[in-house]
Short mmCIF file of C-alpha atoms and ligand atoms in Angstrom, two decimals:
data_model
loop_
_atom_site.label_atom_id
_atom_site.label_comp_id
_atom_site.label_asym_id
_atom_site.label_seq_id
_atom_site.Cartn_x
_atom_site.Cartn_y
_atom_site.Cartn_z
CA MET A 6 8.01 -21.37 -7.74
CA LYS A 7 4.75 -23.09 -8.70
CA GLU A 8 6.27 -26.51 -8.07
CA HIS A 9 7.71 -25.37 -4.74
CA ALA A 10 4.43 -23.86 -3.51
CA ARG A 11 2.43 -26.86 -4.75
CA GLN A 12 4.66 -29.12 -2.67
CA ALA A 13 3.95 -27.07 0.49
CA ARG A 14 0.22 -27.18 -0.16
CA ALA A 15 0.39 -30.94 -0.75
CA GLU A 16 1.88 -31.22 2.75
CA ASN A 17 -1.14 -29.31 4.08
CA ARG A 18 1.02 -26.42 5.19
CA ILE A 19 -0.33 -22.88 5.49
CA VAL A 20 1.37 -20.86 2.77
CA GLY A 21 1.82 -17.09 3.25
CA LEU A 22 2.89 -14.67 0.53
CA VAL A 23 4.31 -11.17 1.03
CA PRO A 24 4.62 -9.36 -2.32
CA THR A 25 7.08 -6.44 -2.44
CA MET A 26 9.07 -4.35 -4.89
CA GLY A 27 12.23 -4.69 -2.77
CA ALA A 28 14.31 -1.89 -1.21
CA LEU A 29 12.98 -3.41 1.98
CA HIS A 30 12.34 -1.47 5.18
CA ALA A 31 10.71 -2.13 8.54
CA GLY A 32 7.24 -1.74 6.95
CA HIS A 33 7.87 -4.73 4.70
CA LEU A 34 9.38 -6.65 7.61
CA SER A 35 6.24 -6.06 9.70
CA LEU A 36 4.22 -7.83 6.99
CA ILE A 37 6.67 -10.71 7.14
CA GLU A 38 6.40 -10.89 10.94
CA GLN A 39 2.62 -11.02 10.67
CA ALA A 40 2.88 -13.73 8.00
CA ARG A 41 5.26 -15.74 10.17
CA ARG A 42 2.76 -15.71 13.02
CA GLU A 43 0.11 -17.26 10.78
CA CYS A 44 1.89 -19.25 8.07
CA SER A 45 4.66 -21.70 7.32
CA PRO A 46 6.20 -21.46 4.81
CA VAL A 47 6.37 -17.70 4.30
CA ILE A 48 7.26 -16.73 0.75
CA ALA A 49 8.35 -13.18 -0.09
CA SER A 50 8.48 -11.83 -3.61
CA ILE A 51 10.57 -9.00 -4.99
CA PHE A 52 9.49 -7.70 -8.37
CA VAL A 53 9.69 -4.11 -9.54
CA ASN A 54 6.65 -4.31 -11.77
CA PRO A 55 7.15 -2.24 -14.93
CA LYS A 56 3.40 -2.26 -15.67
CA GLN A 57 2.48 -0.20 -12.61
CA PHE A 58 4.78 2.71 -13.49
CA GLY A 59 3.66 5.46 -15.84
CA PRO A 60 5.92 6.56 -18.72
CA ASN A 61 7.15 9.59 -16.74
CA GLU A 62 7.52 7.77 -13.43
CA ASP A 63 10.54 6.37 -11.62
CA PHE A 64 10.70 2.74 -12.87
CA ALA A 65 14.31 3.03 -14.09
CA LYS A 66 15.58 4.69 -10.93
CA TYR A 67 13.34 2.88 -8.42
CA PRO A 68 15.72 1.73 -5.63
CA ARG A 69 17.01 -1.81 -6.12
CA ALA A 70 19.00 -3.49 -3.36
CA PHE A 71 18.78 -7.19 -4.07
CA GLU A 72 21.66 -8.51 -1.98
CA SER A 73 20.79 -6.57 1.18
CA ASP A 74 17.09 -7.42 0.66
CA ARG A 75 17.99 -11.11 0.46
CA GLU A 76 19.91 -10.87 3.75
CA LYS A 77 17.06 -8.98 5.44
CA LEU A 78 14.57 -11.63 4.36
CA GLN A 79 16.81 -14.42 5.55
CA ARG A 80 17.24 -12.73 8.93
CA ALA A 81 13.47 -12.16 9.12
CA GLY A 82 12.95 -15.92 8.77
CA VAL A 83 11.42 -15.96 5.29
CA ASP A 84 11.44 -19.49 3.87
CA SER A 85 11.65 -18.64 0.17
CA LEU A 86 12.26 -15.63 -2.00
CA PHE A 87 10.62 -15.36 -5.42
CA ALA A 88 12.44 -12.76 -7.53
CA PRO A 89 11.41 -13.16 -11.15
CA GLU A 90 12.63 -11.05 -14.07
CA PRO A 91 10.19 -8.91 -16.07
CA ALA A 92 10.52 -11.36 -19.00
CA ASP A 93 9.40 -14.24 -16.72
CA ILE A 94 6.28 -12.38 -15.65
CA TYR A 95 5.54 -10.71 -18.99
CA PRO A 96 6.92 -12.96 -21.73
CA HIS A 97 6.61 -11.91 -25.34
CA GLY A 98 2.93 -11.89 -26.32
CA PHE A 99 1.58 -11.31 -22.80
CA SER A 100 -1.87 -9.78 -23.24
CA THR A 101 -4.22 -10.47 -20.31
CA TYR A 102 -4.91 -7.82 -17.66
CA VAL A 103 -6.97 -7.62 -14.50
CA ASN A 104 -8.77 -4.37 -13.75
CA VAL A 105 -11.04 -3.47 -10.85
CA ASP A 106 -13.55 -1.07 -12.42
CA GLY A 107 -14.41 2.20 -10.75
CA LEU A 108 -12.22 1.92 -7.70
CA SER A 109 -9.13 1.92 -9.97
CA ASP A 110 -9.99 5.26 -11.56
CA ARG A 111 -10.20 7.43 -8.46
CA LEU A 112 -7.49 9.20 -6.42
CA GLU A 113 -4.22 7.29 -7.03
CA GLY A 114 -5.73 5.94 -10.24
CA ARG A 115 -6.60 9.40 -11.48
CA SER A 116 -3.12 10.75 -10.73
CA ARG A 117 -1.40 7.65 -12.07
CA PRO A 118 -3.41 6.34 -15.07
CA GLY A 119 -2.94 2.59 -15.57
CA HIS A 120 -1.15 2.19 -12.24
CA PHE A 121 -3.75 -0.02 -10.56
CA ARG A 122 -4.29 -2.14 -13.66
CA GLY A 123 -0.58 -2.94 -13.43
CA VAL A 124 -0.87 -3.64 -9.70
CA THR A 125 -3.91 -5.92 -9.88
CA THR A 126 -2.48 -7.79 -12.88
CA VAL A 127 0.83 -8.55 -11.19
CA VAL A 128 -0.76 -9.39 -7.84
CA MET A 129 -3.20 -11.74 -9.58
CA LYS A 130 -0.24 -13.43 -11.29
CA LEU A 131 1.69 -13.77 -8.04
CA LEU A 132 -1.41 -15.21 -6.34
CA GLN A 133 -1.85 -17.68 -9.22
CA ILE A 134 1.77 -18.75 -9.13
CA VAL A 135 1.99 -19.27 -5.36
CA GLN A 136 -1.69 -19.90 -4.54
CA PRO A 137 -1.06 -18.92 -0.92
CA ASN A 138 -3.60 -19.35 1.88
CA PHE A 139 -2.86 -15.81 3.03
CA ALA A 140 -1.31 -12.80 1.28
CA TYR A 141 -0.17 -9.72 3.19
CA PHE A 142 -0.49 -6.07 2.15
CA GLY A 143 0.05 -2.73 3.88
CA ARG A 144 -2.73 -0.28 4.71
CA LYS A 145 -0.15 2.43 4.04
CA ASP A 146 -1.30 1.87 0.44
CA ALA A 147 -4.96 2.02 1.43
CA GLN A 148 -6.53 2.15 -2.00
CA GLN A 149 -4.26 -0.61 -3.27
CA SER A 150 -5.14 -2.99 -0.43
CA ARG A 151 -8.83 -2.18 -0.88
CA LEU A 152 -8.58 -2.99 -4.61
CA ILE A 153 -6.77 -6.25 -4.01
CA THR A 154 -9.36 -7.30 -1.43
CA GLN A 155 -12.08 -6.50 -3.99
CA MET A 156 -10.28 -8.44 -6.74
CA ALA A 157 -9.91 -11.49 -4.48
CA ARG A 158 -13.62 -11.36 -3.67
CA ASP A 159 -14.76 -10.72 -7.26
CA LEU A 160 -12.60 -13.49 -8.75
CA ASN A 161 -13.34 -16.04 -5.99
CA LEU A 162 -9.69 -16.44 -5.06
CA ASP A 163 -8.85 -19.00 -2.40
CA THR A 164 -6.36 -16.58 -0.86
CA GLU A 165 -7.36 -14.52 2.14
CA ILE A 166 -6.05 -10.95 1.84
CA VAL A 167 -4.63 -9.64 5.11
CA VAL A 168 -4.17 -5.88 5.48
CA CYS A 169 -1.56 -4.73 8.04
CA PRO A 170 -1.07 -1.34 9.74
CA PRO A 171 1.57 1.13 8.50
CA VAL A 172 4.98 1.34 10.16
CA ARG A 173 6.23 4.89 10.77
CA GLU A 174 9.43 6.70 11.68
CA PRO A 175 9.45 8.15 15.23
CA ASP A 176 8.47 11.55 13.77
CA GLY A 177 5.43 10.07 12.03
CA LEU A 178 6.70 9.71 8.46
CA ALA A 179 5.37 6.46 7.00
CA LEU A 180 8.21 4.22 5.83
CA SER A 181 8.48 4.02 2.06
CA SER A 182 11.16 2.83 -0.33
CA ARG A 183 10.86 6.26 -1.98
CA ASN A 184 11.89 8.12 1.20
CA ILE A 185 15.53 7.66 0.15
CA TYR A 186 14.89 10.15 -2.68
CA LEU A 187 14.44 12.91 -0.05
CA ASN A 188 17.34 15.23 0.75
CA ALA A 189 17.80 16.41 4.36
CA ASP A 190 15.49 19.44 4.01
CA GLU A 191 12.84 17.42 2.21
CA ARG A 192 13.06 14.66 4.80
CA LYS A 193 12.14 17.22 7.48
CA ALA A 194 9.38 18.62 5.29
CA ALA A 195 7.97 15.13 4.63
CA THR A 196 6.58 14.91 8.17
CA VAL A 197 3.95 17.40 7.00
CA LEU A 198 1.77 14.52 5.76
CA TYR A 199 1.59 13.06 9.25
CA ARG A 200 1.21 16.52 10.79
CA ALA A 201 -1.74 17.27 8.51
CA LEU A 202 -3.43 13.95 9.35
CA ASP A 203 -2.83 14.58 13.03
CA ALA A 204 -4.30 18.10 12.79
CA ALA A 205 -7.41 16.65 11.13
CA LYS A 206 -7.59 14.00 13.83
CA SER A 207 -7.60 16.70 16.53
CA GLU A 208 -10.56 18.39 14.82
CA LEU A 209 -12.39 15.09 14.55
CA ALA A 210 -11.69 14.32 18.20
CA ALA A 211 -13.18 17.73 19.05
CA GLY A 212 -16.37 16.76 17.20
CA VAL A 213 -15.86 18.15 13.68
CA ARG A 214 -17.44 15.84 11.08
CA ASP A 215 -17.77 18.16 8.09
CA ALA A 216 -15.46 17.08 5.25
CA LEU A 217 -14.89 20.61 3.89
CA GLN A 218 -13.86 21.82 7.31
CA LEU A 219 -11.44 18.90 7.64
CA GLN A 220 -10.05 19.49 4.15
CA ALA A 221 -9.43 23.11 5.07
CA VAL A 222 -7.38 21.95 8.07
CA LEU A 223 -5.38 19.59 5.86
CA HIS A 224 -4.65 22.30 3.29
CA ARG A 225 -3.79 24.82 5.98
CA THR A 226 -1.18 22.48 7.46
CA LEU A 227 0.19 21.32 4.11
CA GLY A 228 0.23 24.85 2.71
CA VAL A 229 2.71 26.07 5.29
CA GLU A 230 5.39 23.66 4.11
CA ARG A 231 7.25 25.26 1.22
CA HIS A 232 8.62 21.94 -0.12
CA ALA A 233 5.12 20.43 -0.27
CA ARG A 234 2.78 20.49 -3.27
CA VAL A 235 -0.58 18.78 -2.71
CA ASP A 236 -1.77 16.30 -5.34
CA TYR A 237 -4.91 15.40 -3.38
CA ALA A 238 -6.23 15.59 0.17
CA GLU A 239 -9.56 13.75 0.33
CA ILE A 240 -12.03 12.44 2.87
CA VAL A 241 -13.49 9.23 1.46
CA ASP A 242 -15.78 6.36 2.35
CA GLY A 243 -13.74 3.41 3.62
CA GLU A 244 -15.38 0.96 1.19
CA SER A 245 -16.10 2.86 -2.02
CA PHE A 246 -13.33 5.47 -1.76
CA GLU A 247 -15.86 8.07 -2.94
CA SER A 248 -15.77 11.49 -1.32
CA VAL A 249 -18.03 12.00 1.68
CA VAL A 250 -19.51 15.25 2.96
CA ARG A 251 -19.61 14.06 6.58
CA VAL A 252 -17.62 11.54 8.55
CA ALA A 253 -20.12 9.01 9.90
CA LYS A 254 -19.00 5.56 8.78
CA PRO A 255 -15.55 3.98 8.34
CA THR A 256 -13.60 6.72 6.56
CA TYR A 257 -10.16 7.41 5.17
CA ILE A 258 -8.36 10.70 4.98
CA LEU A 259 -6.04 10.19 2.02
CA LEU A 260 -3.07 12.37 1.13
CA ALA A 261 -0.81 12.43 -1.91
CA VAL A 262 1.79 15.17 -1.67
CA PHE A 263 4.91 15.98 -3.66
CA ILE A 264 7.87 16.79 -1.44
CA GLY A 265 10.22 18.29 -3.98
CA LYS A 266 10.06 15.77 -6.83
CA THR A 267 9.12 12.83 -4.59
CA ARG A 268 5.46 11.87 -4.43
CA LEU A 269 4.45 10.50 -1.02
CA ILE A 270 1.12 9.08 0.12
CA ASP A 271 -0.29 8.58 3.60
CA ASN A 272 -3.65 8.10 5.25
CA LEU A 273 -5.63 8.05 8.46
CA TYR A 274 -8.37 5.47 8.88
CA MET A 275 -11.22 5.96 11.33
CA GLU A 276 -14.36 4.12 12.31
CA PRO A 277 -17.16 4.66 14.83
CA LYS A 278 -16.35 3.04 18.18
CA SER A 279 -19.58 1.05 17.95
CA PRO A 280 -22.34 1.06 15.30
CA ASP A 281 -24.33 3.95 16.79
CA SER A 282 -21.54 5.76 18.59
CA GLU A 283 -20.52 9.32 17.67
CA GLU A 284 -17.05 8.59 18.99
CA LEU A 285 -14.37 7.59 16.46
CA VAL A 286 -11.45 5.21 16.77
CA PHE A 287 -8.39 6.33 14.76
CA HIS A 288 -5.80 4.16 13.04
CA PHE A 289 -2.64 5.87 11.81
P1 AMP B 318 6.15 -1.95 -2.05
O1 AMP B 318 7.47 -2.66 -1.99
O2 AMP B 318 6.24 -0.48 -1.84
O3 AMP B 318 5.33 -2.35 -3.25
O4 AMP B 318 5.33 -2.47 -0.80
C1 AMP B 318 5.11 -3.84 -0.57
C2 AMP B 318 4.08 -4.00 0.51
O5 AMP B 318 4.55 -3.39 1.70
C3 AMP B 318 2.75 -3.33 0.16
O6 AMP B 318 1.69 -4.18 0.58
C4 AMP B 318 2.81 -2.06 0.95
O7 AMP B 318 1.53 -1.56 1.29
C5 AMP B 318 3.56 -2.50 2.19
N1 AMP B 318 4.17 -1.35 2.85
C6 AMP B 318 4.84 -0.32 2.27
N2 AMP B 318 5.20 0.59 3.19
C7 AMP B 318 4.73 0.15 4.39
C8 AMP B 318 4.76 0.65 5.73
N3 AMP B 318 5.36 1.81 6.03
N4 AMP B 318 4.18 -0.07 6.70
C9 AMP B 318 3.56 -1.26 6.41
N5 AMP B 318 3.50 -1.78 5.17
C10 AMP B 318 4.07 -1.10 4.17
#
């Protein structure tokens, strides 16, 4: 892979990388489309990274669909697929990790200790191997893309991190490889994440800026759904991911909710229309 990517760079081509864990859906394909608009070649990777799963998480049963993924990538016009084995990425004796302090410990990091250290380590390795001009990530995983952007800045990487909007089902559910774990009842219940974000958005559009009031709306909506158990529902600053008391600057509403045994995350991003405007622009 290094040789292959080096060759493309030597030809002064614009190399794009789209890292994934496979079980590809339209969300992944939207990243590839974006990459294709800006880069040639586009390289996709599939690697279910053992180091970002906790001991009681779903690494062993994480959906794997290599052949159909390969076909999807081919049809999407990807130039190369990098699909290493765990032993290629973490050979015997591997002992160097990348960690983004602070940001890694909150929210997802608190619920999933060690998760982000695994993510930033593998992404750093993929970026080192391919050394792409651009690498594409989904804002569906808001904290993850924020961390990777921070890592790229802190470590002076030559790769520009591009963050792309989430792709959703018609009923609002954000696409996720884990949605296939949901049974029919849970699939219906899973729209509660989007419904809660939308309810909060209505309050915000009506002028509510108080975080506690917004959290109450989130919990009220989520609480009605009997399959849902809230892990967190937070209103955070768009840069630091620390809780805010009032929405005034770029802000995320972040949700992590168990639907049955399946843990789903979603978010709503908002920013003032202009620097001193009270009006917000929303990004689902
Ligand atoms: P994963 O295979 O889940 O590790 O995801 C690979 C990349 O696809 C990450 O950058 C995700 O943020 C992104 N992604 C996952 N779901 C979506 C979605 N529904 N819309 C857009 N991007 C997504």
